[in-house]
Short mmCIF file of N, CA and C and ligand atoms in Angstrom, two decimals:
data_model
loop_
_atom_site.label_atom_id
_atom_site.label_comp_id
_atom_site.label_asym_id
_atom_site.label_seq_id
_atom_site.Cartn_x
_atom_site.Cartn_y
_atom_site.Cartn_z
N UNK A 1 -38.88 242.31 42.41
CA UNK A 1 -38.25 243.27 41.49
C UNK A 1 -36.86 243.65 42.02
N UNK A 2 -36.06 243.57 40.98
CA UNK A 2 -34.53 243.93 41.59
C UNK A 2 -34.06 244.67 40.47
N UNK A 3 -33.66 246.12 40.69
CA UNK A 3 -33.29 247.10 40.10
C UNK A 3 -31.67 247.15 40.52
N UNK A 4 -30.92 246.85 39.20
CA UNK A 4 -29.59 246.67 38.87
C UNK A 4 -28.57 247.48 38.48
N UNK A 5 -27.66 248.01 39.36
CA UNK A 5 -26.55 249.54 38.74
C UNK A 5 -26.06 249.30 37.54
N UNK A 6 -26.47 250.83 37.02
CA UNK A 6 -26.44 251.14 35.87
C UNK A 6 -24.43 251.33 35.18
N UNK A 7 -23.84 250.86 34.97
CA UNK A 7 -22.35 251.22 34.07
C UNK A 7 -22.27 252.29 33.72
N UNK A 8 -21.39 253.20 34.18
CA UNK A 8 -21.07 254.41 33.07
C UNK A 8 -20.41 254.49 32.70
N UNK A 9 -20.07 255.04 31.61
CA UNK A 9 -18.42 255.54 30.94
C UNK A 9 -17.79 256.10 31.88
N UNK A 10 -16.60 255.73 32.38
CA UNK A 10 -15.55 255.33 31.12
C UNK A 10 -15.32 253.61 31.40
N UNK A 11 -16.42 252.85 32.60
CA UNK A 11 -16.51 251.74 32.89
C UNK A 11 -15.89 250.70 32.11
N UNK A 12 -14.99 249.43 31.96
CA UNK A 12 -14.10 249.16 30.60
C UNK A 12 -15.25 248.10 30.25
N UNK A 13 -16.37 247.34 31.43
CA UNK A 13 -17.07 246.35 30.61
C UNK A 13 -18.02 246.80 28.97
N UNK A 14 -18.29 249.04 29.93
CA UNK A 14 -19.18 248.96 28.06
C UNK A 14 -18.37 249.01 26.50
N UNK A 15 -16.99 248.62 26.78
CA UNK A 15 -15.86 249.06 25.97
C UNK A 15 -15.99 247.92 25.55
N UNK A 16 -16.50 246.47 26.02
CA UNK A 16 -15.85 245.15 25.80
C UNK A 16 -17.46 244.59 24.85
N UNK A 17 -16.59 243.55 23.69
CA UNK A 17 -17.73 243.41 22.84
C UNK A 17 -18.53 241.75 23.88
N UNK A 18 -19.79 241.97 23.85
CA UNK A 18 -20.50 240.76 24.52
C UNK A 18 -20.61 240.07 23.71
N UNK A 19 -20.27 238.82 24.70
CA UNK A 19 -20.57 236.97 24.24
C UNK A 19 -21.97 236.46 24.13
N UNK A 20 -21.92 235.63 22.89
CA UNK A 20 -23.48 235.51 22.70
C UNK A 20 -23.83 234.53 23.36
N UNK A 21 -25.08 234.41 23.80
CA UNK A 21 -25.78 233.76 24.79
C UNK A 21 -26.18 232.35 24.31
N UNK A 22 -25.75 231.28 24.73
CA UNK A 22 -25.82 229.90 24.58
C UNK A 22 -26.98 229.48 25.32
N UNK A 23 -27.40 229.30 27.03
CA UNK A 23 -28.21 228.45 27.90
C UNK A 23 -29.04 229.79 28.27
N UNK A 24 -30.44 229.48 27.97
CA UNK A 24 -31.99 230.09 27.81
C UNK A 24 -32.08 229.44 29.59
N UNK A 25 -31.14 229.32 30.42
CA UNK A 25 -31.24 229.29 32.28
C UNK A 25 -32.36 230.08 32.68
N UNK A 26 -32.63 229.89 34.16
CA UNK A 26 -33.47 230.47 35.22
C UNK A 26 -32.74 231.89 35.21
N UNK A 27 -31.16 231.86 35.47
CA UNK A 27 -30.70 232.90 35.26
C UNK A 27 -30.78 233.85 34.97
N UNK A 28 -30.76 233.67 33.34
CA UNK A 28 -31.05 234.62 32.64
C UNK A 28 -32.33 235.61 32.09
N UNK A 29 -33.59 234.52 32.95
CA UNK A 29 -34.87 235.13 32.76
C UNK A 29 -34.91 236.16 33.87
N UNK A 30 -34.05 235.99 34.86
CA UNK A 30 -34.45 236.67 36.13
C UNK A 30 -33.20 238.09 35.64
N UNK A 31 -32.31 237.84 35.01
CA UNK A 31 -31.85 239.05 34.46
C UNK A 31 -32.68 239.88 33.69
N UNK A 32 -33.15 239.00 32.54
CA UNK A 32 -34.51 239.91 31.47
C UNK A 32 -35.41 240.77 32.43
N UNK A 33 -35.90 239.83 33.55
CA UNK A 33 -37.31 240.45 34.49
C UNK A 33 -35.96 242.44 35.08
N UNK A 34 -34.80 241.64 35.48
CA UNK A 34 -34.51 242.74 36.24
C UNK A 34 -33.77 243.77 35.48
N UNK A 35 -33.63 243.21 34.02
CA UNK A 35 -32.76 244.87 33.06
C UNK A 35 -34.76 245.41 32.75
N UNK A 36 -35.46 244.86 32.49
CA UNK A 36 -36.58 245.28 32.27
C UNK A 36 -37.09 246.71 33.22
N UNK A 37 -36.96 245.89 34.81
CA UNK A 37 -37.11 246.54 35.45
C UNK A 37 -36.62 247.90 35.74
N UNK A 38 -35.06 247.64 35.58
CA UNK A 38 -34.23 248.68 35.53
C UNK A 38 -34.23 249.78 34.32
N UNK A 39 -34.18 249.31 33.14
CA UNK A 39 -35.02 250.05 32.09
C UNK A 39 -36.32 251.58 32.93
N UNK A 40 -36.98 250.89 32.98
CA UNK A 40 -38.28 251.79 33.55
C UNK A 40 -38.23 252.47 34.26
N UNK A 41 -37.25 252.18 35.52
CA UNK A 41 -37.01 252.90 36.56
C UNK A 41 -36.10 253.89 36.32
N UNK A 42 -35.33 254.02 35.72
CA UNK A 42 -33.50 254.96 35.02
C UNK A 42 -34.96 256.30 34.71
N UNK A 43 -35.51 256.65 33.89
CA UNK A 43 -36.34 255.98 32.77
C UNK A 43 -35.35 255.80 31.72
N UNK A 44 -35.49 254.75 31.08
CA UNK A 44 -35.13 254.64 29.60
C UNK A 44 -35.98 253.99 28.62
N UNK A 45 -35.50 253.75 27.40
CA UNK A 45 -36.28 253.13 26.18
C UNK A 45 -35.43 252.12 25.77
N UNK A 46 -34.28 251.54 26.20
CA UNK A 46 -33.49 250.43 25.82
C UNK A 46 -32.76 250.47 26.87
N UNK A 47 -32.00 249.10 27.56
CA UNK A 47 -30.76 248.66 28.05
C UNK A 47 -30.39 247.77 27.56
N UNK A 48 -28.60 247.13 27.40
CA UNK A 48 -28.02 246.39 27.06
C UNK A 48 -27.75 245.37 28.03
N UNK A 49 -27.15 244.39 28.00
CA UNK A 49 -26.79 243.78 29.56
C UNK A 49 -25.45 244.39 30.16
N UNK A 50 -24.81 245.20 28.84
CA UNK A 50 -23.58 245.03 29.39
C UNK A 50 -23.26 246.63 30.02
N UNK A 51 -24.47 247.14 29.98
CA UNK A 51 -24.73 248.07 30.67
C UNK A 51 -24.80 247.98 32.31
N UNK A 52 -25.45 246.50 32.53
CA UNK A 52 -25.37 246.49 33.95
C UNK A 52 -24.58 245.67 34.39
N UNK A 53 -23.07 245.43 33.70
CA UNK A 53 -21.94 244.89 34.00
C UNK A 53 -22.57 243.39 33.63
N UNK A 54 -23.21 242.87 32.49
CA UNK A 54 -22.64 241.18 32.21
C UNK A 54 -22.82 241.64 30.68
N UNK A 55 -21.27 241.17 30.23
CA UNK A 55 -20.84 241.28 28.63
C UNK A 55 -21.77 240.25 28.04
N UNK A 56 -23.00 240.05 28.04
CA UNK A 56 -23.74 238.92 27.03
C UNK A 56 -24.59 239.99 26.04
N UNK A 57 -25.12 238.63 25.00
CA UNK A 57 -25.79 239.44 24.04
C UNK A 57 -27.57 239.52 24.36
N UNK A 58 -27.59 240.64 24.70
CA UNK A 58 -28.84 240.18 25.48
C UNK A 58 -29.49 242.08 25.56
N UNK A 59 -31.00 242.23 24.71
CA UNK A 59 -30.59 243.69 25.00
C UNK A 59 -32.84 243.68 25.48
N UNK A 60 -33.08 244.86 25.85
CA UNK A 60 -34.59 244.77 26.45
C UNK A 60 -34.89 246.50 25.67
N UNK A 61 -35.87 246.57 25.11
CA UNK A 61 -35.97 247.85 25.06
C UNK A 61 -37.97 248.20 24.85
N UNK A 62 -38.22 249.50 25.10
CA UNK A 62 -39.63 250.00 24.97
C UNK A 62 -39.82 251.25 24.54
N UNK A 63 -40.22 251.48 23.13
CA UNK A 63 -40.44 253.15 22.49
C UNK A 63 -42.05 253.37 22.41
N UNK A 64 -43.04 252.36 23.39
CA UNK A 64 -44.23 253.22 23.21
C UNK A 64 -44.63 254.08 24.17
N UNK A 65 -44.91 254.94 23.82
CA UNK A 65 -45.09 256.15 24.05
C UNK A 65 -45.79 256.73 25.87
N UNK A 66 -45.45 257.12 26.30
CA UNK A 66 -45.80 257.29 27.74
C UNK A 66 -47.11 257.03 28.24
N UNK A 67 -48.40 257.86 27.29
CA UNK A 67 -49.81 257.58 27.62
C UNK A 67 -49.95 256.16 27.22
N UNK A 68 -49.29 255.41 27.03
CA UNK A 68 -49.84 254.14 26.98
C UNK A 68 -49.20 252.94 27.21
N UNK A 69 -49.75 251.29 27.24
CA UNK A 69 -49.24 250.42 28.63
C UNK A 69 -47.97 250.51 28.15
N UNK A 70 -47.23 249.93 28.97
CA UNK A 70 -46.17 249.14 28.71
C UNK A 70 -45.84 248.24 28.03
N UNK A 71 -45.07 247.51 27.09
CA UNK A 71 -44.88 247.06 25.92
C UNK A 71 -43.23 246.42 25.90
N UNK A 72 -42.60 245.81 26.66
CA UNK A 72 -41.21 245.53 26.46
C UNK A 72 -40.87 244.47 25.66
N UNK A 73 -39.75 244.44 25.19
CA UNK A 73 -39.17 243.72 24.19
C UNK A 73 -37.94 243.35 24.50
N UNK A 74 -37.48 241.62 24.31
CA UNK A 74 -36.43 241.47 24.46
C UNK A 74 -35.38 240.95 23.11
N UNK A 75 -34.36 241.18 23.19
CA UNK A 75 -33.94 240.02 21.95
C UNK A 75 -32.62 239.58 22.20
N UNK A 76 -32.50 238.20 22.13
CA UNK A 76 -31.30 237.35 22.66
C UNK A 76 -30.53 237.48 21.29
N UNK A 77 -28.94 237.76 21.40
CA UNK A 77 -28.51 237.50 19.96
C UNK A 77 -28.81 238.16 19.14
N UNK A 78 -29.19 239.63 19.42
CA UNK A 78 -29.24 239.81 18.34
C UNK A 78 -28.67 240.32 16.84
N UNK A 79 -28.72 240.59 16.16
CA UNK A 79 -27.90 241.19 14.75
C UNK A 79 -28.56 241.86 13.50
N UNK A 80 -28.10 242.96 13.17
CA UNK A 80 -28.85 243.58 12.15
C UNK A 80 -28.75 242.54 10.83
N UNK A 81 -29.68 241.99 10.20
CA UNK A 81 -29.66 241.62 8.93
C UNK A 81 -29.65 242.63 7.52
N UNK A 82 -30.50 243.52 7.60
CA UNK A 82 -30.84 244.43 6.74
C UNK A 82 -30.57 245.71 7.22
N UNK A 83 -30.13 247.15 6.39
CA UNK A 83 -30.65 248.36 6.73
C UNK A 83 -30.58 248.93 5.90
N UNK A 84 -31.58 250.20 5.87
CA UNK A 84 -31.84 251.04 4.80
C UNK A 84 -32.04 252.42 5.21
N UNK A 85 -31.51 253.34 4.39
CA UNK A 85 -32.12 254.65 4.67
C UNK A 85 -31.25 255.84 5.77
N UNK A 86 -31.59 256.40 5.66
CA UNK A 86 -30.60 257.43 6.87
C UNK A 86 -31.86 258.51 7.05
N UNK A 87 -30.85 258.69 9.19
CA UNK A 87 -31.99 259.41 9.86
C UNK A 87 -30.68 260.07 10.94
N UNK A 88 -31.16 260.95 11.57
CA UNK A 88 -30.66 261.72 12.40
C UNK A 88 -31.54 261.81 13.74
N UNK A 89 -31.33 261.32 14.71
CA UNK A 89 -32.16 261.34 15.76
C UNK A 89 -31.22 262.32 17.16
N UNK A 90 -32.02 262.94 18.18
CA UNK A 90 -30.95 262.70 19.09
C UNK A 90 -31.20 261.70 20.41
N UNK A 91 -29.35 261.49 21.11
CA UNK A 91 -29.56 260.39 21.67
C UNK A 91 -28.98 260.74 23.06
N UNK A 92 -29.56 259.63 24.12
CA UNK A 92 -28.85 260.01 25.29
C UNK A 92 -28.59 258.36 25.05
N UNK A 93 -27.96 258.46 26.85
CA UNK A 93 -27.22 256.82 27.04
C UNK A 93 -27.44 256.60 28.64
N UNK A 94 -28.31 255.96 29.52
CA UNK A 94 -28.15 255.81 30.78
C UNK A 94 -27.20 255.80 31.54
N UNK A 95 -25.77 254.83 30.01
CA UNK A 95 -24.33 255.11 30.67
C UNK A 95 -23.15 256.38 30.42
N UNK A 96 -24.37 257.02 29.56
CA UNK A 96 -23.34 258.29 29.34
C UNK A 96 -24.17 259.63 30.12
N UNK A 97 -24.29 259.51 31.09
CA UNK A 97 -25.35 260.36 31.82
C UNK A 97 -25.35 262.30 31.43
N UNK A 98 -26.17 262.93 31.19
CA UNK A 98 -26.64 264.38 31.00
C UNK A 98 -25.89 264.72 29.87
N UNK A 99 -26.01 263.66 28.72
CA UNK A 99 -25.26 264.37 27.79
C UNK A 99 -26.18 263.58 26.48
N UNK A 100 -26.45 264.39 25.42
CA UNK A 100 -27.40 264.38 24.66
C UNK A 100 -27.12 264.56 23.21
N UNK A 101 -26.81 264.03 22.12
CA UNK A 101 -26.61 264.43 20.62
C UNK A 101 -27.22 263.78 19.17
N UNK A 102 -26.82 264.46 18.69
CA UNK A 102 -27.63 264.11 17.05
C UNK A 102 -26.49 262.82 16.90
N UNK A 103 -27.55 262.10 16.47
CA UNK A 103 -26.37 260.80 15.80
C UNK A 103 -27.38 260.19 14.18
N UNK A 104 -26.64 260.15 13.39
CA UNK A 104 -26.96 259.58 12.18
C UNK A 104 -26.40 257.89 11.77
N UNK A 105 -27.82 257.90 11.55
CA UNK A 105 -28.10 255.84 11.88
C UNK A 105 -28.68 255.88 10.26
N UNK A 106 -29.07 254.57 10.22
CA UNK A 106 -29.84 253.83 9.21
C UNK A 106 -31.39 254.11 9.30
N UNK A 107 -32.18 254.11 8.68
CA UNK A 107 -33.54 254.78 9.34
C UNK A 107 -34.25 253.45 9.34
N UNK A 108 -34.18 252.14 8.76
CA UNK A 108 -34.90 251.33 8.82
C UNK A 108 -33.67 249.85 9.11
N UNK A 109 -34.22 248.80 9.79
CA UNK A 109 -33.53 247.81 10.69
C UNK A 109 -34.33 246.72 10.62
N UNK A 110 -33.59 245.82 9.73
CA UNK A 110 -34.68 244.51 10.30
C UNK A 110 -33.10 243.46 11.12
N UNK A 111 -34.22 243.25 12.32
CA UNK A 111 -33.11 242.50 13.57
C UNK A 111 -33.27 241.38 13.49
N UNK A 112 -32.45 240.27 13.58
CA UNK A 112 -33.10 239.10 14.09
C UNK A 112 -32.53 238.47 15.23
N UNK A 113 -33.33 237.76 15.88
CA UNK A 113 -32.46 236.89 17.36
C UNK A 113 -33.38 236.10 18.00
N UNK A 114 -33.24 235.90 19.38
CA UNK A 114 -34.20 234.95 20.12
C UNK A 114 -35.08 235.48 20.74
N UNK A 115 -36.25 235.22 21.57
CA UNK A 115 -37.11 235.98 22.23
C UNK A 115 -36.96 235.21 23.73
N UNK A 116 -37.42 235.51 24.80
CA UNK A 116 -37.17 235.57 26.13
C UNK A 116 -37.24 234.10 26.02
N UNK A 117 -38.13 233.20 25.38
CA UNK A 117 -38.17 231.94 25.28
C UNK A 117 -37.20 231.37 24.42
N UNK A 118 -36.33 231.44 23.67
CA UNK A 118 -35.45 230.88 22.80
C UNK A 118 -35.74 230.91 21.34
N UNK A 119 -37.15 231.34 21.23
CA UNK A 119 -37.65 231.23 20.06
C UNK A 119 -37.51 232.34 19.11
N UNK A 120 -36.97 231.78 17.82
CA UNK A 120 -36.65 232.89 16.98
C UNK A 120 -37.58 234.12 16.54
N UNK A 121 -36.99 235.21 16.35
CA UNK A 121 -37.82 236.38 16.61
C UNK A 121 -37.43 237.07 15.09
N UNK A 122 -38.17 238.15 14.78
CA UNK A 122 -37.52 239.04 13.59
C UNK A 122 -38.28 240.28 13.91
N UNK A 123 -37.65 241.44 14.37
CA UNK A 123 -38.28 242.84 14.30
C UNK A 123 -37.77 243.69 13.31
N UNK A 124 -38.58 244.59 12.67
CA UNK A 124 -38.25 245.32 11.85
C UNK A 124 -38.60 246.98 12.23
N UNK A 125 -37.68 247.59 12.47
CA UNK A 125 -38.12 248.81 13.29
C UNK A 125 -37.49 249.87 12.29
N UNK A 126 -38.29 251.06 12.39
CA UNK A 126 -38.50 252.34 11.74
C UNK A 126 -38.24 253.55 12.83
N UNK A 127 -38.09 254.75 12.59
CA UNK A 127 -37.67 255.74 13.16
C UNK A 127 -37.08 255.88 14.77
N UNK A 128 -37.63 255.93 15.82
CA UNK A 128 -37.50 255.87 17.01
C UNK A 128 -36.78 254.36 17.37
N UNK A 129 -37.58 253.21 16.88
CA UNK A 129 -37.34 251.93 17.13
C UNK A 129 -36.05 251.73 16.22
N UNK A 130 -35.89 252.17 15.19
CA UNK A 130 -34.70 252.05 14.40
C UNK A 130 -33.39 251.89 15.34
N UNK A 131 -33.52 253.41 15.62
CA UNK A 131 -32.26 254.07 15.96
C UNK A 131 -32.03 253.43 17.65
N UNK A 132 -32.81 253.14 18.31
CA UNK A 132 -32.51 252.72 19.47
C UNK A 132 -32.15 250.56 19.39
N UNK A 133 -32.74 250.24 18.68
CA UNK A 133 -32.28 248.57 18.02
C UNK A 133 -30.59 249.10 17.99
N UNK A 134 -30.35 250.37 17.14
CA UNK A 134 -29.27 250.50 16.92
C UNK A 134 -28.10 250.58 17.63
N UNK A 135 -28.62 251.43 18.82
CA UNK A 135 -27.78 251.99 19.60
C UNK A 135 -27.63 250.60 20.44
N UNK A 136 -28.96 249.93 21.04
CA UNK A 136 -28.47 248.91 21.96
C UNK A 136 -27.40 247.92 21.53
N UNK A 137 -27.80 247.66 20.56
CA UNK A 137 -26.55 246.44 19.41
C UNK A 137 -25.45 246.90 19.46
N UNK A 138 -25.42 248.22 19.41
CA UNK A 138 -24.13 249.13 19.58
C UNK A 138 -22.98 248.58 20.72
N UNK A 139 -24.06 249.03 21.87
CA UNK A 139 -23.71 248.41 22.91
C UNK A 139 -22.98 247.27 23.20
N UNK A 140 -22.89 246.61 22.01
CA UNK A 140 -23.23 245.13 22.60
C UNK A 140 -21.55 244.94 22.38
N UNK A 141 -21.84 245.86 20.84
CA UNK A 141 -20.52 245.74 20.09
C UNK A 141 -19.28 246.51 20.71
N UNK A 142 -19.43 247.03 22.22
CA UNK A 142 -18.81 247.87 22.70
C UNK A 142 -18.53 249.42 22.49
N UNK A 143 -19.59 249.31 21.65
CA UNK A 143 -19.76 250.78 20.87
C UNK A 143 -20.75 252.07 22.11
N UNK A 144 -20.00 252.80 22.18
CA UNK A 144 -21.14 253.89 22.88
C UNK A 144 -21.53 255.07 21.74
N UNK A 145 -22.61 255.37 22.20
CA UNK A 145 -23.16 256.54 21.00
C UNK A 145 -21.78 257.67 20.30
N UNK A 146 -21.37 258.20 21.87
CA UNK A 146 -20.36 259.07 21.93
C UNK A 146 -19.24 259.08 20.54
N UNK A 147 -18.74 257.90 20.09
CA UNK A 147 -18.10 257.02 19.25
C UNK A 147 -18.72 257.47 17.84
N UNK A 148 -19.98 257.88 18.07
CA UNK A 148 -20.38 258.24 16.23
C UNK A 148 -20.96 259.41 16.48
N UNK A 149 -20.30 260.26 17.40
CA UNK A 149 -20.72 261.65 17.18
C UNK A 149 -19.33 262.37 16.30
N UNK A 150 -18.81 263.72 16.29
CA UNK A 150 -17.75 264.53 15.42
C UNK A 150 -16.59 264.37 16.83
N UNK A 151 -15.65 264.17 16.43
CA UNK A 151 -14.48 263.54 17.17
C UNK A 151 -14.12 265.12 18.35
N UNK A 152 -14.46 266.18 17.83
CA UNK A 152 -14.49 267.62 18.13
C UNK A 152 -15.45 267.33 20.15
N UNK A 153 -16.67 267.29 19.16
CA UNK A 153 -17.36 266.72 20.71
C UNK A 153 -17.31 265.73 21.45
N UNK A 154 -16.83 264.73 20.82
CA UNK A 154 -16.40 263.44 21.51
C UNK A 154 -15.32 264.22 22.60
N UNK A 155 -14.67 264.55 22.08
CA UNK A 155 -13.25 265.12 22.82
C UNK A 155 -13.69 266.10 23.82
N UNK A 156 -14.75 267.10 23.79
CA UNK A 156 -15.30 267.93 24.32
C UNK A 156 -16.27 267.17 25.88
N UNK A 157 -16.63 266.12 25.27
CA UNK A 157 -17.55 265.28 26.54
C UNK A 157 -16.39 264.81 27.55
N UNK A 158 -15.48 263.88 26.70
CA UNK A 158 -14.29 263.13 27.80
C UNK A 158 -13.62 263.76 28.86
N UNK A 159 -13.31 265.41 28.30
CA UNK A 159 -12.61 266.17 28.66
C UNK A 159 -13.73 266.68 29.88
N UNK A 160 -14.57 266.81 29.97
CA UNK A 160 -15.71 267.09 30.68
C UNK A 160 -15.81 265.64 31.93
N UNK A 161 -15.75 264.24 31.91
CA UNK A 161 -15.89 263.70 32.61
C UNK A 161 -14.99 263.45 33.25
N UNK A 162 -13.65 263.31 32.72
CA UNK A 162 -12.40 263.74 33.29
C UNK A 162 -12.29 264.72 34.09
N UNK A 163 -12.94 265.66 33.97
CA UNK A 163 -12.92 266.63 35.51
C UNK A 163 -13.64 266.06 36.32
N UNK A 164 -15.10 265.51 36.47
CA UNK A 164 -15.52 265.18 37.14
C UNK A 164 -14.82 264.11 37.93
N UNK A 165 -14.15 263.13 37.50
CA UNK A 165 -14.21 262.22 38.14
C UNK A 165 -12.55 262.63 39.40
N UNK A 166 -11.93 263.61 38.44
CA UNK A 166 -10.86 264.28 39.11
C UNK A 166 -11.43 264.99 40.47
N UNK A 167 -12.30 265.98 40.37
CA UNK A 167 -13.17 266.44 41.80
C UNK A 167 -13.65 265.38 42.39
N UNK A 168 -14.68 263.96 41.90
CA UNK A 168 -14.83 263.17 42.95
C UNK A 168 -13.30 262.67 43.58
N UNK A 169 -12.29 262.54 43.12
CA UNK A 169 -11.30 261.67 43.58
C UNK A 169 -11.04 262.72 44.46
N UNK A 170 -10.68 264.46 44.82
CA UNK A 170 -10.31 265.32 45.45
C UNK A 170 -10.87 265.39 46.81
ZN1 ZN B 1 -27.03 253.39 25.63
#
């Protein structure tokens, strides 16, 4: 098991849109095994790759529910085909750390892409699973949540990590 550093904003790789994944390599399974890993451990319910610094299209995520097993999901490539509906969830970001908001998505998602084996996949996800398909793709697209919140708080967060990173530099 190899647990992989996590990207944060204002990092420029989650800014950059990822290249889609051509060769189903040894490589890249041992990445799946270790964003998986890393997933669980953060805790989270989705990572992107380009979360842990490689711009590919490549995202792992898990919304069942704590009392019960584990359940991960990968999808190579992937892309929304369909959406329907509107929902308001709130969201965090492993790379946007202690910061938390309402974001309004599509409420229903059908995805399609590859599965850890190459083989074509189609998920169709609803509420929880919706919005997080969403957000990871987001990702992919260089999009952070932050980006579809009210430009008011957007401005309110930056301005907030910008100090921080001003005291670490001090
Ligand atoms: Zn995220």
């Amino acid at each position: 098991m190899a647990v992989l550093d996590i990207c944060k904003y204002p990092d420029p790789v989650l800014l950059q849109k990822a290249e889609p994944i051509k060769d189903m390599d040894v490589s890249l399974q041992r990445l799946i095994q270790d964003m998986i890993d890393t997933m669980y451990l953060a805790p989270g319910i989705g990572l992107a790759a380009n979360q842990v610094g490689r711009p590919i299209r490549l995202i792992v995520f898990d919304v069942t529910p704590k009392d019960q097993d584990r359940n991960p999901s990968v999808i190579i490539n992937p892309e929304i085909v369909e959406a329907e509906g509107e929902q308001t969830l709130e969201e965090g970001c492993l790379s946007v750390p202690d910061y938390y908001s309402d974001v309004k998505r599509s409420a229903k998602v059908l995805v399609r892409g590859l599965d850890a084996e190459g083989k074509p996949v189609e998920i169709c996800g609803e509420g929880i699973l919706a919005t997080v398909l969403q957000h990871e793709i987001d990702h992919l697209d260089g999009v952070l949540f932050i980006e579809r919140i009210s430009a008011l708080k957007r401005a309110l967060y930056k301005k907030r990590v910008q100090k921080k990173l001003k005291k670490q530099e001090e």
